CSV table of C-alpha atoms and ligand atoms in Angstrom, one decimal:
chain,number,residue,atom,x,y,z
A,1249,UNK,CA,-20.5,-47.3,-0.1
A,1250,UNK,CA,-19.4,-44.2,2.1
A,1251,UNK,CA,-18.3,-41.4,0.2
A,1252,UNK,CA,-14.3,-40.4,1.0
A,1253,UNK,CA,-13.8,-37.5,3.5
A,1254,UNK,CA,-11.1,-35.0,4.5
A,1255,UNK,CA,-10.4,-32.7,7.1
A,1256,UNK,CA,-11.4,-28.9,6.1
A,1257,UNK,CA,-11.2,-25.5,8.2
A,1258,UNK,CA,-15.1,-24.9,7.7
A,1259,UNK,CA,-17.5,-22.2,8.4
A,1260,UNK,CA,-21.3,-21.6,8.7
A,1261,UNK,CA,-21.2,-18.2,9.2
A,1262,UNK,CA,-19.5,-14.9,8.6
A,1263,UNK,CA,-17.3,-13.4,11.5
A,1264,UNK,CA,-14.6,-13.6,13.8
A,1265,UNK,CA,-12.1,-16.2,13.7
A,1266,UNK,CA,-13.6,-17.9,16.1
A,1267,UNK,CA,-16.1,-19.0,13.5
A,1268,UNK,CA,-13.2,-21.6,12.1
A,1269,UNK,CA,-14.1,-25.6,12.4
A,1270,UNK,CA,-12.1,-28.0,11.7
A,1271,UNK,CA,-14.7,-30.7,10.4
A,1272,UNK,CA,-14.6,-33.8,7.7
A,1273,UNK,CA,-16.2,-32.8,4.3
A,1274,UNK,CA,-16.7,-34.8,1.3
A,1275,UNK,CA,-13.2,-35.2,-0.7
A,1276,UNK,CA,-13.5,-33.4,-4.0
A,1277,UNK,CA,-14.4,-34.8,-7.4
A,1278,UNK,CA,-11.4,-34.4,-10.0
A,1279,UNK,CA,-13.1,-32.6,-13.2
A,1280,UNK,CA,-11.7,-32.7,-16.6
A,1281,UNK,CA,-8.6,-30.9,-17.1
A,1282,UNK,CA,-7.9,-30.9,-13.7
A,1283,UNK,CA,-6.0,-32.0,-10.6
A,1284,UNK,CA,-6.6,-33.7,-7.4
A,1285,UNK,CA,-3.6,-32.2,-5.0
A,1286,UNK,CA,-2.7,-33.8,-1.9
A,1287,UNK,CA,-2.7,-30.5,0.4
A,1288,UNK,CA,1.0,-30.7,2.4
A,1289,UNK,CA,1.2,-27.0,3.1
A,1290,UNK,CA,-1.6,-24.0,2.2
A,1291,UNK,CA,-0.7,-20.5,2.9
A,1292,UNK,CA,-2.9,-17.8,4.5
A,1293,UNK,CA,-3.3,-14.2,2.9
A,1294,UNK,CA,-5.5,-11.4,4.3
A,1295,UNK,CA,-8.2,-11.6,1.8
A,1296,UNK,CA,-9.1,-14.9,3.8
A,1297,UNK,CA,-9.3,-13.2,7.1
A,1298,UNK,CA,-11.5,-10.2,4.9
A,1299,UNK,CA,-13.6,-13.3,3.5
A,1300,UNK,CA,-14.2,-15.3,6.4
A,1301,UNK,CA,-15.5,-11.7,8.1
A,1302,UNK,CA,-17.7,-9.7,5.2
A,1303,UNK,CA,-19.7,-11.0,2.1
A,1304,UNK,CA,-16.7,-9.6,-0.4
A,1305,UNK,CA,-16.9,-12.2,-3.6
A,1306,UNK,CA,-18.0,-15.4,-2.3
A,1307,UNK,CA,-21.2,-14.6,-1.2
A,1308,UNK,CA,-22.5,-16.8,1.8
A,1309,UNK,CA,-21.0,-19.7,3.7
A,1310,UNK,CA,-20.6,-22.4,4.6
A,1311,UNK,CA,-17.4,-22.6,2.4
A,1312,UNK,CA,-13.7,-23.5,3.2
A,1313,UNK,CA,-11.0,-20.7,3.0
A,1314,UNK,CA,-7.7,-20.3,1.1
A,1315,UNK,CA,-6.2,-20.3,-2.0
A,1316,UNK,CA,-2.2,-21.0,-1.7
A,1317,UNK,CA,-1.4,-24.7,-1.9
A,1318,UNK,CA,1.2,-26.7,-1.7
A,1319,UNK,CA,1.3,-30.9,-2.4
A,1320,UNK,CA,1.6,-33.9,-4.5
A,1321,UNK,CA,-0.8,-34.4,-6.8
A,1322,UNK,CA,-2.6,-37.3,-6.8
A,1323,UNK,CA,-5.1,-37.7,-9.7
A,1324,UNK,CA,-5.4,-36.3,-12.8
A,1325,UNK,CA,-8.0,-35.6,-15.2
A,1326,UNK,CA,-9.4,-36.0,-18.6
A,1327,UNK,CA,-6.7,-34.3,-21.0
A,1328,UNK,CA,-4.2,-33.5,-18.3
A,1329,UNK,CA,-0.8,-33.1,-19.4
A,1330,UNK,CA,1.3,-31.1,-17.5
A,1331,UNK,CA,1.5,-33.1,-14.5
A,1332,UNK,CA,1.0,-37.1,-13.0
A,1333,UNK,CA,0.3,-38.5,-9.7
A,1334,UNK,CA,3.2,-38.2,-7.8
A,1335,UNK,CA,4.3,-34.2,-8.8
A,1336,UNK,CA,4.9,-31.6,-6.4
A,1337,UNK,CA,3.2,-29.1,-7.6
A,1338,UNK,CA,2.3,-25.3,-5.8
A,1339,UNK,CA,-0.1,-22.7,-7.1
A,1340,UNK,CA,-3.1,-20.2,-6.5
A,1341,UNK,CA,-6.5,-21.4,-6.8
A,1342,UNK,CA,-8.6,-19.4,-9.2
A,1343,UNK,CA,-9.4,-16.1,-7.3
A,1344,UNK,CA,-11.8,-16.0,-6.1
A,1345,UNK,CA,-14.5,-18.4,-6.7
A,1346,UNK,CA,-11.9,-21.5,-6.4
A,1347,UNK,CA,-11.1,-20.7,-3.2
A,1348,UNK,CA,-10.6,-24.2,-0.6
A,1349,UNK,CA,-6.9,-24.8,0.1
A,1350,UNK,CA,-7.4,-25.3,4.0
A,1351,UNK,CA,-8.2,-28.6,3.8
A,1352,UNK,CA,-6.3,-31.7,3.0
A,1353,UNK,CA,-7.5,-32.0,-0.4
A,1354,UNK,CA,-8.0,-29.8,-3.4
A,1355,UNK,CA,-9.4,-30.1,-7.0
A,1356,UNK,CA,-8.5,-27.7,-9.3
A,1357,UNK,CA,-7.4,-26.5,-12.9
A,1358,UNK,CA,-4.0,-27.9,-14.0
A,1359,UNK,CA,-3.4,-24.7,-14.5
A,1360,UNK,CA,-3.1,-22.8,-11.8
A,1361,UNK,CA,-0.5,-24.8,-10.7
A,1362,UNK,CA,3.7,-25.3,-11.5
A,1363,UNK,CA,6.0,-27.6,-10.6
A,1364,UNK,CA,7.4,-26.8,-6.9
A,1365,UNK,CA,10.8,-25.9,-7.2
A,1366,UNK,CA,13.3,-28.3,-5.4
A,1367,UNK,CA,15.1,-26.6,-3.3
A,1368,UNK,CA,12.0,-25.3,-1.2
A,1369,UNK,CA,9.8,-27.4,1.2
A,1370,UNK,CA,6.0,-27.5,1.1
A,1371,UNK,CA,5.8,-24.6,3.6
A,1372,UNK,CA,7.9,-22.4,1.9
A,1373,UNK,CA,6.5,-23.4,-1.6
A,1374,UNK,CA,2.6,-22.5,0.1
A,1375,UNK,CA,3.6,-19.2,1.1
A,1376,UNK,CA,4.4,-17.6,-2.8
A,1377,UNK,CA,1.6,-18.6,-5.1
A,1378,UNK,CA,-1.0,-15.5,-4.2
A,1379,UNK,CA,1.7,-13.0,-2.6
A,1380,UNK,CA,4.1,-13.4,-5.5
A,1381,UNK,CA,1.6,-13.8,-8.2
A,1382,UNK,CA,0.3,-10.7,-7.0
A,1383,UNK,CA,4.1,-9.2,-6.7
A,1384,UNK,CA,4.7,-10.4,-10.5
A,1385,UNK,CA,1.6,-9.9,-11.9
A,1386,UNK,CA,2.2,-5.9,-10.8
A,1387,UNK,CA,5.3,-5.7,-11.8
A,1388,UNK,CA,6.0,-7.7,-14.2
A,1389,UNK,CA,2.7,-7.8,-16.3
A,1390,UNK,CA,0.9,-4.4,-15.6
A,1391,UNK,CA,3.9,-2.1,-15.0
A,1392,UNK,CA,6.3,-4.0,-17.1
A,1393,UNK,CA,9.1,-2.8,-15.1
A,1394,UNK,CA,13.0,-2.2,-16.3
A,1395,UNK,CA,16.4,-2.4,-15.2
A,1396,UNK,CA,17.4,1.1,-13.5
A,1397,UNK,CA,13.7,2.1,-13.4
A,1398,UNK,CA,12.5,3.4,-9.6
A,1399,UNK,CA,10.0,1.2,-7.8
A,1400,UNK,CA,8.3,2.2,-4.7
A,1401,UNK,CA,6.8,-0.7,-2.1
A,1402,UNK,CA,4.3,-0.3,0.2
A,1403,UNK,CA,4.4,-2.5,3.1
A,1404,UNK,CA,7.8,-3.8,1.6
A,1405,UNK,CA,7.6,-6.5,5.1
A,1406,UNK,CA,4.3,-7.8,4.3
A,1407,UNK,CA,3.2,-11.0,2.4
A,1408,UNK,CA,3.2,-9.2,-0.9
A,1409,UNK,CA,5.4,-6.3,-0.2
A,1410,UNK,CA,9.0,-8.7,0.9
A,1411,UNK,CA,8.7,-11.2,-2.4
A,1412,UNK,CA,7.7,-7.7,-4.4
A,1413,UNK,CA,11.0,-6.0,-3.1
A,1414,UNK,CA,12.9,-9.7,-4.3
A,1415,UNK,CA,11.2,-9.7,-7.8
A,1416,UNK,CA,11.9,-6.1,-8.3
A,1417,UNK,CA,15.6,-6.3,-7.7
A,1418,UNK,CA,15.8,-9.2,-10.3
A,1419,UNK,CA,14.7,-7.2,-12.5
A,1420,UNK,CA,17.3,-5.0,-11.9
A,1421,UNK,CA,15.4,-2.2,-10.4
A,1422,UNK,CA,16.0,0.7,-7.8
A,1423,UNK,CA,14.1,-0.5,-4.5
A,1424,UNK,CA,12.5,2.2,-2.1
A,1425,UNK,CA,10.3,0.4,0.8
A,1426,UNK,CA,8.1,1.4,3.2
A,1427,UNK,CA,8.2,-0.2,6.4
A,1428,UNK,CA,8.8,0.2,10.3
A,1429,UNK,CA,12.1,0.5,11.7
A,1430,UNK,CA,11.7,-3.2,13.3
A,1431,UNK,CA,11.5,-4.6,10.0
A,1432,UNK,CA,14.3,-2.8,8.1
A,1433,UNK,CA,17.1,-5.2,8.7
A,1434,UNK,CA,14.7,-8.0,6.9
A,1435,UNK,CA,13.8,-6.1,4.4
A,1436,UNK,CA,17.3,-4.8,3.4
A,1437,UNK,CA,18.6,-8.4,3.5
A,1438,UNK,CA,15.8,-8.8,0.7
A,1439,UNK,CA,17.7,-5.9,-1.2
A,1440,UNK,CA,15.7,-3.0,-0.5
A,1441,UNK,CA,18.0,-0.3,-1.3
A,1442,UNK,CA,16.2,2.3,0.8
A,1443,UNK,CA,14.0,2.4,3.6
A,1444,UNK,CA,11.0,4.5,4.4
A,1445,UNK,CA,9.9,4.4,8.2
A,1446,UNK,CA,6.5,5.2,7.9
A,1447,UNK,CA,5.7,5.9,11.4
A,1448,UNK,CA,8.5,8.6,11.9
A,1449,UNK,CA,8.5,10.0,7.4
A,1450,UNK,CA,6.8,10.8,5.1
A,1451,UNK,CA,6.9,8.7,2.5
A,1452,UNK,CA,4.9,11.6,0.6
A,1453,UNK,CA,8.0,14.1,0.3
A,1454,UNK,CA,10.5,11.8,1.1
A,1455,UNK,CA,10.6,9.8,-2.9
A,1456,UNK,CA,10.6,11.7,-5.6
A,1457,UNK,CA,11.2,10.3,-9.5
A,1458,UNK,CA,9.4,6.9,-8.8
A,1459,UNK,CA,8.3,4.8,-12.2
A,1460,UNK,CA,6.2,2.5,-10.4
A,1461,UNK,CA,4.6,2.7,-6.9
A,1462,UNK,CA,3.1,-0.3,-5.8
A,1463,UNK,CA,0.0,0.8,-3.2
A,1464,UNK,CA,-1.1,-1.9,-0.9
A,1465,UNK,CA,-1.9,0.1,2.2
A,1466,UNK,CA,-5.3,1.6,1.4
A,1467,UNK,CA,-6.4,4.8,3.5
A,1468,UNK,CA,-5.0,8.0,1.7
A,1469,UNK,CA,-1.8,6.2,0.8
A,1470,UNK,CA,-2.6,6.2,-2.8
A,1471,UNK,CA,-4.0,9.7,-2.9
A,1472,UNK,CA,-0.4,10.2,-1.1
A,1473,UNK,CA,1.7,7.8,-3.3
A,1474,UNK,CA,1.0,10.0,-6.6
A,1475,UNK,CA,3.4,12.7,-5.5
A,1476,UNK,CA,6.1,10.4,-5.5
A,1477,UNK,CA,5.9,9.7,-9.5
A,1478,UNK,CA,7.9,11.1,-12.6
A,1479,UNK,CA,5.9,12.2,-15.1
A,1480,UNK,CA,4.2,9.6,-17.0
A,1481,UNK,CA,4.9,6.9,-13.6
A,1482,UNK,CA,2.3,4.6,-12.5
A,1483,UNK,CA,0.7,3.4,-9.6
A,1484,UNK,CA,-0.3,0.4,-9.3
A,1485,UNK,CA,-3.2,-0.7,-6.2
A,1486,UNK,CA,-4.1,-3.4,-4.7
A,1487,UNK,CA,-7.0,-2.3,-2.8
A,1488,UNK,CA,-9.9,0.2,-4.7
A,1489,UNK,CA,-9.4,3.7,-4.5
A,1490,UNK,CA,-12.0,6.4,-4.6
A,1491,UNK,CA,-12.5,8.4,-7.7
A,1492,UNK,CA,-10.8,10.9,-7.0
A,1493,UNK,CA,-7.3,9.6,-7.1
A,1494,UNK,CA,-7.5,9.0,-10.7
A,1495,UNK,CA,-8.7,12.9,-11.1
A,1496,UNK,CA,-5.6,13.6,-9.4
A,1497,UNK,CA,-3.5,11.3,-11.5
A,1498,UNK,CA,-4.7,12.7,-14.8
A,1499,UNK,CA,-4.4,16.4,-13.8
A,1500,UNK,CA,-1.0,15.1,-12.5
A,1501,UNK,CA,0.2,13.3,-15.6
A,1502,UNK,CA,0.6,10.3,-14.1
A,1503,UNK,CA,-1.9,7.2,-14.1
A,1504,UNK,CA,-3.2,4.8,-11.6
A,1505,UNK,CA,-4.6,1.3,-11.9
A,1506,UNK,CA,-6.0,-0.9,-9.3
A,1507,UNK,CA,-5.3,-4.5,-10.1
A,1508,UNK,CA,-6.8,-7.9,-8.2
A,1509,UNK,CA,-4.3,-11.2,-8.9
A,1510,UNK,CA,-5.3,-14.6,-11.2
A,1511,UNK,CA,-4.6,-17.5,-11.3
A,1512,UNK,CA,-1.8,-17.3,-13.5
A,1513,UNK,CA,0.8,-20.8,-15.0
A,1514,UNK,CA,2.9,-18.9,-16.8
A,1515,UNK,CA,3.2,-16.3,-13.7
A,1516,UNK,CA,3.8,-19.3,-11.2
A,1517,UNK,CA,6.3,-20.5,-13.7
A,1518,UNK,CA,8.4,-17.7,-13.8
A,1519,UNK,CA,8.1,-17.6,-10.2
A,1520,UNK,CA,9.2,-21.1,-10.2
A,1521,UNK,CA,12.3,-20.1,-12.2
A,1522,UNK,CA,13.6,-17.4,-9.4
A,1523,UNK,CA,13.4,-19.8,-6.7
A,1524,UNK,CA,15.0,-22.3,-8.2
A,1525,UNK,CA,18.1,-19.8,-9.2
A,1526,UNK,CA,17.9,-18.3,-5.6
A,1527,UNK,CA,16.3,-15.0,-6.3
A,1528,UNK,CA,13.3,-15.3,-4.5
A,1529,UNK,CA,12.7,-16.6,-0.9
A,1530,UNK,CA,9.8,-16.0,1.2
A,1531,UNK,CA,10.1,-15.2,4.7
A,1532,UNK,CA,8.5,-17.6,7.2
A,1533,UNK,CA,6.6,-15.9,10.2
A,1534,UNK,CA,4.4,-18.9,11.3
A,1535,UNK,CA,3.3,-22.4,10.9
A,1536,UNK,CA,0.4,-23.8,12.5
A,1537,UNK,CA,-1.4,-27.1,11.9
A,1538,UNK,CA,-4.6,-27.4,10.2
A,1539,UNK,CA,-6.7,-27.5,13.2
A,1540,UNK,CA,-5.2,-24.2,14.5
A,1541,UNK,CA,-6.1,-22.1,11.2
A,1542,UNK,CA,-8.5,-19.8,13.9
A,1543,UNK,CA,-5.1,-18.6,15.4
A,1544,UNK,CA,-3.3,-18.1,12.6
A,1545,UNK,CA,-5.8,-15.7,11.0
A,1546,UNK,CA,-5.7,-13.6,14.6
A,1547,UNK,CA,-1.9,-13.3,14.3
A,1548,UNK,CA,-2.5,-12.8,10.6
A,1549,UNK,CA,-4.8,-9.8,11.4
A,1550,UNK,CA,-2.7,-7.3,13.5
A,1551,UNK,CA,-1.4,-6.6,10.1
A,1552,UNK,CA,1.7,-6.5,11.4
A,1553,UNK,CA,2.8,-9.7,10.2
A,1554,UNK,CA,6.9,-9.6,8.0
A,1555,UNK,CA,6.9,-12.8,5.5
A,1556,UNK,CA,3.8,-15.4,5.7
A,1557,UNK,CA,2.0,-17.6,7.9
A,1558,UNK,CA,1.4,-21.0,6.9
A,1559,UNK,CA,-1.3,-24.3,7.7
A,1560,UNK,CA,0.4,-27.7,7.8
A,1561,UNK,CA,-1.9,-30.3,7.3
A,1562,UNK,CA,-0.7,-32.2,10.3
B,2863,NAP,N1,-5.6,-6.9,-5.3
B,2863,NAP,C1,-5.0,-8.1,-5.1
B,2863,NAP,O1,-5.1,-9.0,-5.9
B,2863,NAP,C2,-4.3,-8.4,-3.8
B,2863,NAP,C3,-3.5,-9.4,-3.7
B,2863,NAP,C4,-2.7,-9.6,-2.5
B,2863,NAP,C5,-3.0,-8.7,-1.4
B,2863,NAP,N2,-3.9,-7.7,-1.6
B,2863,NAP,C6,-4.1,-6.8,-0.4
B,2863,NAP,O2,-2.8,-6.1,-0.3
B,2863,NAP,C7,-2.7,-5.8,1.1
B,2863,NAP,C8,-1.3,-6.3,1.6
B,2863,NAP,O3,-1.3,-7.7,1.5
B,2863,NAP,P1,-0.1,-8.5,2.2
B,2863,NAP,O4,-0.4,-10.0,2.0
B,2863,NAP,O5,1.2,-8.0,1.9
B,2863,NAP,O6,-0.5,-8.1,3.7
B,2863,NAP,P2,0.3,-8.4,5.1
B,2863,NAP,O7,1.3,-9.4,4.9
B,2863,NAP,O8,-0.8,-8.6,6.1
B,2863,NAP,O9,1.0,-7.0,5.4
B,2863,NAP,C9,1.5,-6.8,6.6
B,2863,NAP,C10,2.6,-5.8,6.5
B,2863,NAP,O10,2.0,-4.5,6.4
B,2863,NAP,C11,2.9,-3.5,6.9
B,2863,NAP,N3,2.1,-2.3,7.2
B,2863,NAP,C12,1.0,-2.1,8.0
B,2863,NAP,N4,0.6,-0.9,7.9
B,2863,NAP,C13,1.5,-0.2,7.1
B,2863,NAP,C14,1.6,1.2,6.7
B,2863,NAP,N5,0.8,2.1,7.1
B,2863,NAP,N6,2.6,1.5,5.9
B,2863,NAP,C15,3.5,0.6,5.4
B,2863,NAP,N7,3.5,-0.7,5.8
B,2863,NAP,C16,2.5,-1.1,6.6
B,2863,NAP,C17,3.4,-4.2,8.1
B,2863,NAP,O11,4.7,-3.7,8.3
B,2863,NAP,P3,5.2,-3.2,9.8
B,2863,NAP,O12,4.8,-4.2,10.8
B,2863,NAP,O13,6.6,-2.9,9.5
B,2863,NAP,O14,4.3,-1.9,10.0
B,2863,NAP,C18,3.4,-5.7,7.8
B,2863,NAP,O15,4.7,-6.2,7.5
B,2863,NAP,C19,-3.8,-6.5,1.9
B,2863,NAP,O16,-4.8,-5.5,2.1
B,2863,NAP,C20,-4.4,-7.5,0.9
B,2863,NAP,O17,-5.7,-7.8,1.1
B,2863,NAP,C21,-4.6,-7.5,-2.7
């Protein structure tokens, strides 16, 4: 009997983006307590272009990228009980070893996943689960941020940095962004009540007072950021930081973390919970079909991207 296949963006080596296939691999095996998902939709993030170019966590290829998915679920497993065939369902893969959403087909803990709110589609339901999980998992669970307390965003246009500014405000926080003048009007509509253009400010004496910075820049950005906290304040990284930022932040009284996303139900549920009461919306900046995945991590890569890109799995 021949085993099932599905369509995956593959790759054999490490590189460019022109190292991308589309090719058929074998459909995955549903384990116990897991899912088999139906990919509809599977959103791109930069650690795939940084994976698909450099040996970071996943050692070598071949292997398939992405971990945002959105789709029905069409299997379950031993003791699954969250979900049947026939649930739309969204979520992160676990980061970063069960990484594969680029492909039309993904098995993975029941876990990782919620139920896809209904007033989204596939496409905008595949461009939260790392970004936002990322955004709440920062805010919400390592800086446990208040009402009235000051948050500063770093690349407040970018994947992380527009559904950040979103969950921020529903917490009822003061919202200072960083971003260029191009992208102010988008990110103001998000409710970013003031905007830092980076190009032409510095964001180094321009915020003072912040409780919570939220670095995802890199460079000297966090070295930079630390200025802008109150006493006692907290950055929060996304990317590592040499030593010596964390000298500065204890001489400074202040303290800095550097924090790397999981896969997270009870996160994705919450996240669930803002869409579906309109508090949270991600921004759209491109869909491409599967087979065009190479192109989409090219646009991806400028790094000057506002909202998400997205694969559709037509
Ligand atoms: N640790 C973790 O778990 C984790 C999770 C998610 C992401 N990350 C990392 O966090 C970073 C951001 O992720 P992302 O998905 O938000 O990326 P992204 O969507 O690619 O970010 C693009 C945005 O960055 C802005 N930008 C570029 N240079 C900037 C600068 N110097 N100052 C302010 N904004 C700048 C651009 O705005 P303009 O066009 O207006 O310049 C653009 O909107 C990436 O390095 C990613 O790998 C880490």
């Amino acid at each position: 009997m021949t085993e099932p296949t599905m369509r995956a963006i593959r790759q054999v080596v490490l590189g460019g983006p022109e190292v991308l296939h589309e090719v058929e691999i074998p459909k995955p095996e549903l384990g116990v307590s897991q899912i088999l998902v139906r990919v509809h939709a599977a959103g791109l993030n930069p650690t795939d272009w940084s994976h698909r170019a450099f040996p970071i966590f996943l050692g070598p290829p071949p292997f398939t990228l992405g971990w945002d998915v959105s789709g029905v679920v069409e299997a379950t497993g031993f003791g699954v009980t969250l979900f049947k065939p026939g649930d739309e369902v969204f979520g992160m893969l676990p980061y970063p070893h069960g990484v594969g959403s680029h492909a039309e087909y993904v098995a993975a803990p029941t876990r990782a996943f919620a139920s896809k709110p209904e007033n989204v589609d596939h496409v905008q339901a595949a461009a939260l689960p790392l970004a936002a999980l990322t955004a709440w998992q920062a805010l919400n669970d390592t800086a446990r941020l208040q009402a009235g307390q000051r948050v500063l965003i770093h690349a407040a246009a970018g994947g992380v940095g527009h559904l950040a500014v979103q969950i921020a405000k529903a917490r009822g926080a003061y919202v200072i962004g960083t971003a260029s003048a191009r992208h102010h009007d988008l990110v103001r509509g998000l409710g970013a009540d003031e905007l830092i253009d980076y190009n032409t400010t510095d964001f180094a004496t321009a915020v003072r007072d912040a409780d919570m910075v939220l670095e995802t820049v890199g460079g000297d950005y966090p070295m930079r950021s630390l200025r802008t906290l109150r006493p006692g304040g907290l950055l929060v990284a996304l990317l590592p930081f040499p030593p010596e930022v964390r000298e500065e932040a204890n001489k400074a009284g202040v303290s800095a973390q550097v924090m790397l996303v999981e896969h997270d139900h009870g996160g994705m549920t919450a996240i669930a919970d803002l869409v579906t009461a309109g508090k949270l919306s991600p921004v759209i900046a491109g869909i491409f079909p599967l087979a065009d995945a190479a192109k989409a991590h090219e646009l991806g890569e400028t790094r000057h991207v506002a909202g998400k890109l997205v694969l559709t799995m037509v």
